[in-house]
DNA sequence: GCTACTCGGGG
DNA sequence: GTGTACGAGTAGC
């Protein structure tokens, strides 16, 4: 019998732990396998251990074993005690006792299920084969097949069992107006559920405590919640999903169950309730099932301005939410039948969208691949970060070679390491970019630089030489020494070799594959292998890592810096080309060719020659061509990029470190940046770019910019009165509340605003765009030019050597009032208006500003004057 | 420039 | 549950 592992845990029966492996067969049958003969253990180092654990009922036996310590090269193993225990939950007690008596302990903080999985080399979402005969009689577990497991075999099989998804979304209303509902006080009024496979012939169901067509009605919340449990248990999903379900819906449901005295028993184990741990956020654990939050995955995997369900689904699915404002839910709930039906549709649609996000975008693929590769359970891949994956992987590999792993550092150790890291860890080498706009630039980068360095120089905690005496060590530029490969090949280099070779194989398979589903799965695997390989370097410098070593982290970056510098010198000497920029693992090189093919040939030639003189598995690759390249500063540039593939050249506009979209920028800003960059890069015409920018500024002053392009949108996260500082969107809400309370947006609503002219503080001049049109209010063009357009655009023009004066034109000085007046004078003013850009100076403290602070006065409270280089400072007139 | 704090998503 | 664990963006020095 073959099945895929969804979840693993253990349960105590007669004071003995029994491991349970939850899974699913290819036929879609749910399985729970029980493994009995496995006990928790850990290692300790020190004298007279037997005495220390005498009388400990929880200790079953102590054995002497020979192991290697995890950090520092050793020729021989040392003696350690292996302590086997009765009860996994009691391990910390014994561990802490031994620690307090001066013993050094190892592997004493590994969750029992992971201890088991590591010893048997099992992975989350991995396949195993069991004999499948016999049965286990228990009513504490719900699974179609309950079997004892004696022998099993890990199978390196591709493919995914079809998973069954349930998507949930709840609605509730707050007792307190204008606040988010509180799960302690406010009942759930509606629950919508969508099924990936029809359940009792339905694709979805909506439960509510108000009755109507289209909902299953309930007397009260308690009955409704009981029905939810029934649905989950009957439908029996492998995955429960929803949008922000981990931090809203599920914790809310659990709290409401508590309030209603309902036991939250809806996992595949009827003995353990669903738990909701509150740490920095919630963590929900449902036995045998996986909680998947589409919001969290999308936030990690996609770069977007906003991540609300409407934006996300419009962008990724091409369809949005039903049109109900958050603050209106109560009205729809209490309102007419028609309104109530809208709420039903709204709720159902939300679940449908959240489900589609997970399924249509195949969001789980990557996480499943990461689980398989690292050995981590899918749930933990979703809930925790890189450390968990890496440590699960290295535990296995260390143990295979008789190494033990250290425990996690305690708080004081972590803060010690944090300090050390700040003081000592050096990063990659970033070349000072050659100023100006460049053409014909080749981009070369090192293929998997850090993992390759680790392999090439055999960098590993197990090869790090702590005390001299090894001949011909590998010495890093930072001074650390490592044992050469022929004496001991490091475990980390071995892991990386495997991961990187595996990745090449997967790439090969992908090329041959024609089935799109298979290709997708392989692509996810390939990506996961890359993610895992790249995570090792960071791990050694991570203060919470078990295997932490500043020497290792610094050796890796030091080798990296050395490599990139040598590469630069080699290219400049050997080819006579100029390296105009480089960062960590890449170099940008100017070549004397125009034609893309010629440039490519040169790029490949350089890459080949450099690679041939590099050590080990280091490889420099020709990546792409920048037809035009504009570096602003280190880490910031824009480029017109050409990459070749089977179908020819693929061109893109590329920016690094230059944001073109930001939450607090209006569309005009983003558009202008993009357009200006495009003119510079594609047309190679700086003058035109300046001209374009001036044109936008002019249109702004003349009031010709469509108001939609000036809108900045923010979400009301709390009541308008609740904001500490003065914030534009909150101020606007206060205004609307006064003039038309009925239309007033509430907490959770998105507020779009523009800034209008006036004498008040900027934030108080936020207005509703529709109101502005209706009342014909003048837009504050000064604000838009200075605060929206100039800051990002100025940085671009500075890189082109264009001074402010040049950029902004010359002419006589005028008052701001004239310069920004939205009238016929504006036309005359436009030529001269930028003069004031020489800056501002405070009348009182003489502090100067390029741009005045939002408040319009100096931070000392003093009045701001023009800081005119030609004459005395002039008063700013608003 | 760095560090400390906030807030996202959800109703 | 043998595990204490976001992360980007901004305000504040």
Tab-separated table of N, CA and C (backbone and C1' of nucleotides) in Angstrom, chain A residues 171-172 179 309 326 663 717 747-748, chain B residues 2-4 6-11:
chain	number	residue	atom	x	y	z
A	171	UNK	N	-18.782	35.713	8.365
A	171	UNK	CA	-19.205	37.115	8.469
A	171	UNK	C	-19.653	37.345	9.905
A	172	UNK	N	-19.335	38.519	10.403
A	172	UNK	CA	-19.807	38.886	11.724
A	172	UNK	C	-19.891	40.407	11.809
A	179	UNK	N	-15.991	49.540	14.594
A	179	UNK	CA	-14.841	48.768	15.040
A	179	UNK	C	-14.892	47.374	14.459
A	309	UNK	N	-8.452	41.029	-0.656
A	309	UNK	CA	-9.003	39.993	-1.531
A	309	UNK	C	-9.466	40.552	-2.870
A	326	UNK	N	-17.290	46.952	3.703
A	326	UNK	CA	-17.140	46.295	5.008
A	326	UNK	C	-18.013	46.960	6.065
A	663	UNK	N	2.658	52.319	-2.321
A	663	UNK	CA	1.335	52.534	-1.753
A	663	UNK	C	0.957	54.000	-1.644
A	717	UNK	N	-7.856	51.836	9.276
A	717	UNK	CA	-7.599	50.657	10.092
A	717	UNK	C	-8.281	50.775	11.450
A	747	UNK	N	-14.561	51.822	9.426
A	747	UNK	CA	-13.312	51.086	9.598
A	747	UNK	C	-13.270	49.932	8.594
A	748	UNK	N	-12.143	49.785	7.949
A	748	UNK	CA	-11.991	48.713	6.972
A	748	UNK	C	-12.203	49.180	5.548
B	2	DC	P	23.802	51.312	8.178
B	2	DC	O5'	22.908	51.269	9.500
B	2	DC	C5'	23.552	51.264	10.764
B	2	DC	C4'	22.579	51.725	11.825
B	2	DC	C3'	21.606	50.643	12.274
B	2	DC	O3'	22.063	50.098	13.499
B	2	DC	C1'	20.561	52.801	12.039
B	3	DT	P	21.481	48.770	14.028
B	3	DT	O5'	20.202	49.244	14.852
B	3	DT	C5'	20.375	50.164	15.908
B	3	DT	C4'	19.026	50.649	16.387
B	3	DT	C3'	18.061	49.540	16.812
B	3	DT	O3'	17.502	49.932	18.055
B	3	DT	C1'	17.001	50.980	15.286
B	4	DA	P	16.586	49.049	18.867
B	4	DA	O5'	15.173	49.747	18.638
B	4	DA	C5'	14.937	51.027	19.203
B	4	DA	C4'	13.472	51.369	19.064
B	4	DA	C3'	12.505	50.268	19.524
B	4	DA	O3'	11.463	50.911	20.260
B	4	DA	C1'	12.135	50.763	17.223
B	6	DT	P	4.041	51.003	18.378
B	6	DT	O5'	3.699	50.919	16.826
B	6	DT	C5'	3.836	52.082	16.005
B	6	DT	C4'	3.225	51.788	14.647
B	6	DT	C3'	1.885	51.056	14.705
B	6	DT	O3'	1.103	51.590	13.658
B	6	DT	C1'	3.426	49.763	13.487
B	7	DC	P	-0.406	51.557	13.634
B	7	DC	O5'	-0.699	50.827	12.252
B	7	DC	C5'	0.220	50.954	11.147
B	7	DC	C4'	0.071	49.740	10.248
B	7	DC	C3'	-1.284	49.014	10.344
B	7	DC	O3'	-1.602	48.598	9.029
B	7	DC	C1'	0.408	47.487	10.755
B	8	DG	P	-3.046	48.647	8.540
B	8	DG	O5'	-3.035	47.582	7.360
B	8	DG	C5'	-2.051	47.683	6.344
B	8	DG	C4'	-1.539	46.288	6.002
B	8	DG	C3'	-2.648	45.275	5.669
B	8	DG	O3'	-2.238	44.582	4.516
B	8	DG	C1'	-1.193	44.378	7.269
B	9	DG	P	-2.895	44.781	3.100
B	9	DG	O5'	-3.797	43.474	2.970
B	9	DG	C5'	-5.116	43.474	3.392
B	9	DG	C4'	-5.438	42.126	3.964
B	9	DG	C3'	-6.852	41.987	4.472
B	9	DG	O3'	-7.624	41.446	3.392
B	9	DG	C1'	-5.275	41.021	5.991
B	10	DG	P	-9.053	41.713	3.166
B	10	DG	O5'	-9.703	40.946	4.399
B	10	DG	C5'	-9.604	39.520	4.508
B	10	DG	C4'	-10.119	39.114	5.876
B	10	DG	C3'	-11.468	39.740	6.238
B	10	DG	O3'	-12.510	38.899	5.766
B	10	DG	C1'	-9.920	39.961	8.042
B	11	DG	P	-13.806	39.596	5.261
B	11	DG	O5'	-14.506	40.080	6.600
B	11	DG	C5'	-14.932	39.122	7.541
B	11	DG	C4'	-15.775	39.795	8.609
B	11	DG	C3'	-16.974	40.567	8.084
B	11	DG	O3'	-18.078	39.697	7.990
B	11	DG	C1'	-15.778	41.891	9.636
